[in-house]
Structure formats: structure tokens, C-alpha cells
Rosetta silent file (secondary structure, phi, psi, omega in degrees, C-alpha in Angstrom):
SEQUENCE: MPLAVASLTATALTADRADGDAVHRVRTVLVDPVSGALTVDEHVRVRCSTPTGWALLGDVLIAPGTGARWAARLAGSCPGALVVAVHSGGRCWLRPAAGRESVLGPGPGSGSGSGEAAAAAAGPVVVFEAIGTGRARGTWDRLASLAHSCLVAGVPGTELGAALAALEPAVGSPPPGRAGAGTRSAYRPEASPSSRSSRSSRSRSASAPVEPDRPAEA
SCORE:     score description
SCORE:     0.000 S_00000001
   1 L     0.000  110.930 -179.484    0.000    0.000    0.000 S_00000001
   2 L   -70.457  137.289  179.136    1.771    3.212   -1.130 S_00000001
   3 L  -135.857  154.435  175.364    1.662    6.018    1.432 S_00000001
   4 E  -136.039  154.625 -179.563    2.956    9.566    1.614 S_00000001
   5 E   -90.038  116.967  174.955    3.398   11.964    4.532 S_00000001
   6 E   -83.698  -37.573  177.293    1.007   14.920    4.385 S_00000001
   7 E  -163.014  155.613  173.928    2.192   16.295    7.726 S_00000001
   8 E  -149.229  116.767  179.316    4.052   15.395   10.894 S_00000001
   9 E  -126.307  147.513 -179.551    4.045   17.686   13.932 S_00000001
  10 E  -132.196  128.854  179.112    5.442   17.110   17.415 S_00000001
  11 E  -114.236  125.081 -178.147    4.505   19.030   20.569 S_00000001
  12 E   -69.751  132.302  174.952    6.769   18.763   23.611 S_00000001
  13 L  -101.061  -18.922  176.235    5.057   17.536   26.785 S_00000001
  14 L  -138.210  159.538  175.540    8.211   17.792   28.900 S_00000001
  15 L   -76.316  144.834  176.138   11.381   19.822   28.740 S_00000001
  16 L   -60.835  133.050 -179.276   14.425   18.089   27.269 S_00000001
  17 L   -98.350  166.180 -178.432   16.551   16.727   30.083 S_00000001
  18 L   -62.123  -30.367 -179.547   20.306   16.521   30.374 S_00000001
  19 L   -83.066    2.591  176.975   20.177   12.749   29.884 S_00000001
  20 L    92.708   -7.968 -179.823   18.363   13.222   26.567 S_00000001
  21 L   -66.219  142.334  179.449   14.957   12.009   27.750 S_00000001
  22 E  -160.428  151.688  179.888   11.993   13.816   26.184 S_00000001
  23 E  -127.314  132.320  179.443    8.261   13.291   25.651 S_00000001
  24 E  -133.265  144.587  166.808    6.262   14.521   22.642 S_00000001
  25 E   -93.519  122.037 -174.037    2.694   14.274   21.457 S_00000001
  26 E  -112.752  136.806  176.326    2.972   13.508   17.750 S_00000001
  27 E  -125.185  123.725  178.261    0.314   13.965   15.087 S_00000001
  28 E  -123.481  150.830  173.108    0.814   12.558   11.601 S_00000001
  29 E  -126.599  115.595  175.808   -1.341   12.540    8.505 S_00000001
  30 E  -104.752  144.434 -179.763   -0.599    9.858    5.912 S_00000001
  31 E  -126.368  138.824  172.817   -2.251    9.853    2.503 S_00000001
  32 L   -86.217  110.428 -176.248   -2.765    7.064   -0.006 S_00000001
  33 L   -60.885  -23.700 -177.949   -1.783    8.711   -3.318 S_00000001
  34 L   -80.828  -52.158 -176.089   -3.997    6.306   -5.261 S_00000001
  35 L   -92.919  -20.375 -175.662   -7.290    6.530   -3.353 S_00000001
  36 L    81.770    1.807 -179.318   -6.717    9.837   -1.557 S_00000001
  37 L   -67.512  142.066 -178.674   -7.677    8.198    1.758 S_00000001
  38 E  -110.413  146.036  170.233   -6.153    9.798    4.840 S_00000001
  39 E  -124.389  118.039  177.981   -4.990    8.253    8.092 S_00000001
  40 E  -103.357  124.804 -176.069   -4.638   10.640   11.021 S_00000001
  41 E  -127.767  133.291  173.418   -2.640    9.261   13.931 S_00000001
  42 E  -123.634  133.032 -179.643   -1.861   10.802   17.315 S_00000001
  43 E  -151.867  165.593  177.411    0.492    9.130   19.757 S_00000001
  44 E  -101.242  122.351 -179.810    2.880    9.779   22.628 S_00000001
  45 E  -107.974  126.951 -175.792    6.543    9.360   21.753 S_00000001
  46 E  -120.948  121.038  170.553    9.001    8.899   24.602 S_00000001
  47 E   -94.953  118.837 -171.219   12.761    9.111   24.298 S_00000001
  48 L  -133.225  148.546  173.926   14.036    7.318   27.382 S_00000001
  49 L   -95.909  -23.419  176.539   17.301    6.196   28.921 S_00000001
  50 L  -138.764  148.099 -178.069   15.520    3.771   31.295 S_00000001
  51 L   -78.928   62.422  179.386   12.102    2.046   30.978 S_00000001
  52 L  -135.282  172.363  175.207   10.449    3.979   33.833 S_00000001
  53 H    59.960 -123.380 -177.627    8.108    6.945   34.262 S_00000001
  54 H   -60.068  -29.306 -177.813    6.811    8.252   30.952 S_00000001
  55 H   -58.610  -31.495 -179.779    8.193    5.231   29.129 S_00000001
  56 H   -70.842  -15.989 -178.721    5.474    3.088   30.689 S_00000001
  57 H  -107.108   -4.809 -173.793    2.842    5.320   29.057 S_00000001
  58 L   -76.109  143.631  171.335    4.452    5.765   25.647 S_00000001
  59 L   -83.278  -30.475  179.430    3.026    4.493   22.367 S_00000001
  60 E  -129.335  128.271  179.800    6.482    4.854   20.779 S_00000001
  61 E  -118.375  138.160  177.899    9.732    4.331   22.686 S_00000001
  62 E  -133.445  132.142 -177.560   13.225    5.348   21.561 S_00000001
  63 E  -149.936  155.291  173.013   16.384    4.602   23.513 S_00000001
  64 E   -69.009  140.756 -179.264   20.131    4.239   23.009 S_00000001
  65 L   167.239  171.915 -176.576   21.119    0.628   22.460 S_00000001
  66 L  -135.180  126.273  170.266   22.408   -1.917   19.979 S_00000001
  67 L    95.818  160.541 -178.175   20.749   -4.916   18.375 S_00000001
  68 H   -64.103  -35.602 -178.806   17.424   -6.689   18.145 S_00000001
  69 H   -66.110  -35.878  178.178   17.759   -8.237   21.587 S_00000001
  70 H   -65.916  -41.175  177.946   18.123   -4.817   23.174 S_00000001
  71 H   -63.842  -41.648  179.676   14.962   -3.663   21.381 S_00000001
  72 H   -65.279  -36.429  178.898   13.118   -6.795   22.533 S_00000001
  73 H   -64.835  -43.645  178.541   14.231   -6.208   26.115 S_00000001
  74 H   -64.775  -40.902  178.861   12.891   -2.653   26.083 S_00000001
  75 H   -63.466  -38.166  178.580    9.635   -3.825   24.520 S_00000001
  76 H   -66.731  -30.185  179.173    9.258   -6.466   27.218 S_00000001
  77 H   -75.625  -26.483 -178.227    9.716   -3.808   29.908 S_00000001
  78 L  -132.700   74.894 -172.769    7.013   -1.594   28.398 S_00000001
  79 L   -67.458   -9.931  178.951    4.490   -3.906   26.704 S_00000001
  80 L   -78.488  -14.596 -177.885    2.028   -1.090   26.024 S_00000001
  81 L   -76.462  137.515  177.891    4.232    0.456   23.323 S_00000001
  82 L   -84.386  -29.640 -179.001    3.369   -0.362   19.724 S_00000001
  83 E  -133.084  133.491  175.247    6.814    0.605   18.381 S_00000001
  84 E  -126.751  134.465  178.437   10.214    0.354   20.043 S_00000001
  85 E  -134.275  133.622  172.398   13.433    1.632   18.486 S_00000001
  86 E  -120.976  150.039 -174.407   16.997    1.484   19.786 S_00000001
  87 E  -145.218  153.620  174.598   19.906    3.178   18.065 S_00000001
  88 E  -144.369  115.116 -177.926   23.654    3.538   18.134 S_00000001
  89 L    61.032 -125.775 -177.399   25.315    6.145   15.970 S_00000001
  90 L   -94.420   18.801 -179.087   23.952    5.947   12.445 S_00000001
  91 E  -126.782  143.022 -177.396   22.122    2.636   12.884 S_00000001
  92 E  -135.438  137.477  175.366   18.671    1.922   14.302 S_00000001
  93 E  -110.992  114.389 -174.893   16.856   -1.310   15.211 S_00000001
  94 E  -111.951  130.521 -174.454   13.099   -0.820   15.042 S_00000001
  95 E  -124.731  113.879  172.877   10.673   -3.376   16.451 S_00000001
  96 E   -77.583  151.645  176.412    6.893   -3.308   15.865 S_00000001
  97 L   -88.238 -139.886 -168.014    4.700   -4.910   18.495 S_00000001
  98 L   -71.381  -18.841  176.748    1.619   -7.004   17.843 S_00000001
  99 L   107.349 -162.376 -168.446    0.200   -4.912   15.017 S_00000001
 100 H   -59.455  -40.032 -176.484   -3.139   -3.417   14.047 S_00000001
 101 H   -64.219  -33.812 -179.750   -5.392   -5.514   16.315 S_00000001
 102 H   -73.326  -19.456 -179.935   -3.497   -4.432   19.404 S_00000001
 103 H   -86.275  -49.566 -170.749   -3.961   -0.785   18.355 S_00000001
 104 H  -102.307   -5.515 -178.475   -7.581   -0.689   17.292 S_00000001
 105 L    92.923  166.434 -177.948   -8.975   -3.701   19.150 S_00000001
 106 L   -61.120  144.309  177.992  -10.287   -6.998   17.746 S_00000001
 107 L   -79.766  175.949 -179.878  -12.069   -6.861   14.425 S_00000001
 108 L   -57.830  136.191  176.549  -15.595   -8.123   13.736 S_00000001
 109 L    79.530    6.825 -179.910  -16.030  -11.804   14.467 S_00000001
 110 L   -71.960  137.913  179.780  -12.815  -12.077   16.472 S_00000001
 111 L   -91.083 -172.292 -176.956  -12.906  -14.860   19.010 S_00000001
 112 L   -67.807  -17.195 -178.781  -11.391  -15.086   22.453 S_00000001
 113 L   -91.975    7.432 -176.056   -8.051  -16.109   20.957 S_00000001
 114 H   -64.361  -32.990  178.878   -7.627  -12.927   18.908 S_00000001
 115 H   -63.415  -43.140  178.431   -5.260  -11.416   21.468 S_00000001
 116 H   -64.414  -38.036  178.694   -2.921  -14.375   21.224 S_00000001
 117 H   -65.099  -39.849  179.235   -3.066  -14.191   17.433 S_00000001
 118 H   -64.822  -41.256  179.752   -2.179  -10.498   17.508 S_00000001
 119 H   -63.727  -36.354 -178.838    0.776  -11.130   19.799 S_00000001
 120 H   -73.263  -13.770 -176.289    2.045  -13.844   17.480 S_00000001
 121 L   -89.230    6.936 -178.992    1.861  -11.429   14.530 S_00000001
 122 L   -56.339  133.582 -178.439    4.672   -9.185   15.767 S_00000001
 123 L   -77.625  164.395  178.690    6.929   -8.262   12.884 S_00000001
 124 L   -71.892  162.676  175.758   10.677   -8.865   12.833 S_00000001
 125 L   -66.998  133.522  179.473   13.172   -6.220   13.878 S_00000001
 126 E  -107.733  132.279 -176.897   13.938   -3.872   10.973 S_00000001
 127 E  -106.360  134.826  179.327   17.427   -2.369   10.713 S_00000001
 128 E  -129.062  153.007  172.220   18.097    1.059    9.211 S_00000001
 129 E  -124.176  139.757  176.986   21.180    3.152    8.537 S_00000001
 130 E   -71.252  137.433  179.914   21.235    6.934    8.289 S_00000001
 131 L  -101.641  132.142  178.280   22.177    8.169    4.822 S_00000001
 132 L    83.790 -170.217 -178.584   24.473   11.149    4.464 S_00000001
 133 L   -97.761  171.118  179.867   25.802   13.431    7.180 S_00000001
 134 L   117.449  173.916 -177.474   23.991   15.150   10.006 S_00000001
 135 L   -80.033  119.712 -175.036   22.513   14.270   13.357 S_00000001
 136 H   -78.721  -21.508 -173.970   20.789   10.894   13.177 S_00000001
 137 H   -55.681  -47.720  179.377   18.847   11.215   16.434 S_00000001
 138 H   -62.092  -33.581  177.324   16.094   13.371   14.928 S_00000001
 139 H   -64.024  -42.392 -179.246   15.827   10.934   12.026 S_00000001
 140 H   -68.803  -35.558  176.024   15.210    8.001   14.381 S_00000001
 141 H   -60.703  -48.730 -179.143   12.564    9.956   16.297 S_00000001
 142 H   -64.323  -42.560 -178.200   10.708   10.716   13.085 S_00000001
 143 H   -61.550  -43.603 -179.318   11.147    7.182   11.760 S_00000001
 144 H   -64.085  -39.157  177.419    9.690    5.611   14.903 S_00000001
 145 H   -66.746  -40.252  177.012    6.657    7.899   14.766 S_00000001
 146 H   -64.616  -33.952  177.080    6.101    7.080   11.095 S_00000001
 147 H   -62.507  -43.364  177.824    6.308    3.384   11.970 S_00000001
 148 H   -60.452  -45.151 -177.566    3.472    3.820   14.477 S_00000001
 149 H   -66.384  -36.671  177.622    1.368    5.673   11.914 S_00000001
 150 H   -64.249  -41.696  178.756    1.987    3.012    9.257 S_00000001
 151 H   -64.933  -40.298  176.768    0.802    0.281   11.618 S_00000001
 152 H   -63.172  -35.122  179.289   -2.303    2.308   12.461 S_00000001
 153 L   -73.749   -8.487  177.120   -2.905    2.709    8.712 S_00000001
 154 L   104.025    8.144  177.730   -2.898   -1.072    8.363 S_00000001
 155 L   -70.899  125.127  178.971    0.611   -1.782    7.066 S_00000001
 156 L   -62.767  149.295  179.787    1.574   -5.324    8.198 S_00000001
 157 H   -58.533  -32.090 -179.271    4.602   -5.571   10.452 S_00000001
 158 H   -72.008  -16.848  179.668    6.359   -7.729    7.874 S_00000001
 159 H  -107.862    6.609 -174.245    6.046   -4.913    5.289 S_00000001
 160 H   -65.329  -39.573 -178.401    6.952   -2.076    7.629 S_00000001
 161 H   -57.993  -46.581 -179.588   10.580   -1.784    6.529 S_00000001
 162 H   -66.576  -38.675 -179.992    9.710   -1.164    2.882 S_00000001
 163 H   -64.657  -41.623 -179.375    6.944    1.290    3.804 S_00000001
 164 H   -70.283  -38.177  178.591    9.262    3.331    6.020 S_00000001
 165 H   -61.475  -33.282  178.589   12.076    3.362    3.461 S_00000001
 166 H   -74.687  -30.805 -177.447    9.624    4.898    0.978 S_00000001
 167 H   -83.789  -31.321 -173.716    8.447    7.529    3.485 S_00000001
 168 L  -121.243   95.237 -176.113   11.821    8.530    4.920 S_00000001
 169 L   -68.650   -9.821 -177.543   14.546    9.084    2.294 S_00000001
 170 L   -82.204    1.679 -179.136   17.156    9.785    4.984 S_00000001
 171 E  -128.872  161.141  175.424   17.436    6.096    5.867 S_00000001
 172 E  -152.466  172.176  179.160   18.308    2.849    4.120 S_00000001
 173 L   -93.784  136.678  177.843   18.875   -0.824    4.904 S_00000001
 174 L   -67.914  154.305  177.798   22.446   -2.034    5.553 S_00000001
 175 L   -60.417  155.511  177.294   23.897   -4.629    3.158 S_00000001
 176 L   -54.958  137.427  179.393   23.436   -8.319    4.097 S_00000001
 177 L    90.577   -7.958 -179.559   25.881   -9.398    6.767 S_00000001
 178 L  -114.333    9.846 -174.814   26.293   -5.897    8.192 S_00000001
 179 L   -75.090  -19.325  177.683   23.071   -5.664   10.160 S_00000001
 180 L    98.309  167.052 -175.682   24.712   -6.590   13.455 S_00000001
 181 L   -62.348  135.012  173.161   24.111   -9.213   16.107 S_00000001
 182 L    86.617   -0.813 -174.675   20.573  -10.353   16.645 S_00000001
 183 L   -74.201  -11.145  176.742   19.034   -8.776   13.556 S_00000001
 184 L   -93.490    9.113 -176.591   17.759  -12.146   12.344 S_00000001
 185 L   -59.220  135.706  173.674   15.788  -12.528   15.551 S_00000001
 186 L  -108.115   33.270 -176.919   12.268  -13.908   15.201 S_00000001
 187 L   -54.746  136.960  174.906   11.482  -12.844   18.775 S_00000001
 188 L  -118.178  139.665 -177.200    7.798  -12.806   19.699 S_00000001
 189 L   -58.069  139.532  177.513    6.461  -10.733   22.631 S_00000001
 190 L  -102.295  -10.401  179.318    5.960  -12.704   25.812 S_00000001
 191 L   -66.829  153.141 -177.309    3.919  -10.036   27.601 S_00000001
 192 L   -64.978  136.688 -179.507    0.205  -10.775   27.935 S_00000001
 193 H   -58.028  -30.362 -177.495   -1.849   -9.582   24.958 S_00000001
 194 H   -63.789  -29.796 -179.769   -4.338   -7.925   27.313 S_00000001
 195 H   -69.371  -26.516  176.509   -1.701   -5.454   28.450 S_00000001
 196 H   -82.226  -46.413 -174.168   -1.365   -4.265   24.867 S_00000001
 197 H   -69.293  -15.056 -179.790   -5.015   -4.247   23.906 S_00000001
 198 L   -73.631  -16.344  178.910   -5.899   -2.244   27.025 S_00000001
 199 L  -111.368  125.995 -174.338   -4.238    0.806   25.505 S_00000001
 200 L  -113.214  131.504  174.232   -5.777    2.207   22.347 S_00000001
 201 L   -78.626  150.913 -179.814   -4.125    4.584   19.887 S_00000001
 202 E   -91.099  116.863 -179.214   -6.199    7.434   18.608 S_00000001
 203 E  -146.797  154.486  173.289   -6.739    7.103   14.869 S_00000001
 204 E  -155.033  157.004 -179.549   -9.300    7.890   12.219 S_00000001
 205 E  -122.735  150.015  177.152   -9.538    7.682    8.427 S_00000001
 206 E  -151.228  165.089 -179.525  -11.166    9.993    5.893 S_00000001
 207 L  -114.269   -8.601 -178.709  -11.181   10.432    2.137 S_00000001
 208 L   -85.114  149.797  179.099  -11.581   14.221    1.858 S_00000001
 209 L   -63.870  153.175  175.331   -8.509   16.455    1.471 S_00000001
 210 L  -126.866  160.708  175.783   -7.220   18.245    4.559 S_00000001
 211 L   -81.748  110.990 -175.353   -5.144   21.337    5.015 S_00000001
 212 L   -58.364  140.656  173.199   -1.688   19.909    5.884 S_00000001
 213 L   -69.980  160.344  175.721   -0.188   21.052    9.146 S_00000001
 214 L   -71.970  118.187 -177.000    3.075   22.845    9.041 S_00000001
 215 L   -60.605  143.236  175.961    5.698   20.066    9.289 S_00000001
 216 L  -147.453  140.025  178.388    7.964   20.155   12.292 S_00000001
 217 L  -108.737  139.592  178.288   10.623   17.755   13.441 S_00000001
 218 L   -86.099    0.000    0.000   11.354   17.003   17.054 S_00000001
């Protein structure tokens, strides 16, 4: 499903701290260039050094770290987050959680086992490298928020890497063999599905054009 970014704005909820921690309310508008359908997503993005405080309430978590196992560990500490990203220098490991059902709730006709099915649908860790020069931190913040919005729009976790690469030209995938330890991980969340489904992201879809917000990067 081709998507484009109509707008992405971030509003600070806390002041940036010396340790780099920060909390933002992010609003994105994605548009399907073919149908013109819009997906508006609002979520709380938390940049954290430890999985405490605001991190427990975040929809998107970003932290310093290396490898898929580090991302899985952070996700296990904060099972309510739909997207977790860890980064080191110009490389980022991004991990989606259970996917659309955990965001919007079970679909029509879902049985009692739908939570378990959603947990089992977690996509693999996707590895990105920053392209060109400049500060990569802002790129990873934006990328993680776009990942959340793509999942809300219905992009499967297994297709998230390609969708993000199309939306964010400042990143690319490292060549085979250079992704780093743990990037082939097929880790599945062990936290109870109910802890994810109890938190709902705010999203809505429309087909009429909107006036794009003024883009801003956090």
C-alpha cells in the first residue's frame, strides 16, 4: 500500500533533560496517493534512557542501544508500546509490536483467541542506517513515529521496513551481513496480549482532502 506523509508535527510535553529524555505528542497525517484516503494518527513518543516513568505510558519508545535483543528487552519492559526503536550512531533497530489488532482492538467476528493471534503477529526487527551526514537522532525519532502511523494505517509488520524506506529518504537498509548481532531474531512478545489491547491509539480515516499542518521535526 503506497503512502505519503502529508504532515508530521510534534509538541513537547516535557522539557528536554540533560540525559536526553523527552516526551512529545505527535500527530501525523498519511495519505494514499492512489485513493486519496487519509490516516490521522496521534500518539505519545518517549525518548528514554531507562524504561520507567513516561516510558510506561508511551506508544512509541526510543532509547540508546544496539541490536534486536536490546529492542526486545525494552519492549518487554514496556508492553504497552506499539513501536520500540533502539539506536547507536547511524544505525537503528526498530521493532513493531503485535500490530493493528493491538492498536484498534479486535475486528468483527474475532474470538477469544484474537489477542494471542495479535501477539504472534509481531513483525521482525527492521534495521536502518542513516544516509548522508547530520545528526541521526532526529531521524530516528521521526522514523519511529512514522512506523506507528503506518501500523495504524494497516501496514503489516512484515512490510513495515519497505513502507518506512519509501516515506523517509534519509534512511536505508544495511547490506546483508552488516546488520549486526541479533538482527535475524524472530522474537515474539511474551507479555500478555491484554496489556497491549488495554491501551488504544487514537486514529481515524477519511477520504476528503485536509489542510496539511506545518511540518515540524522534534
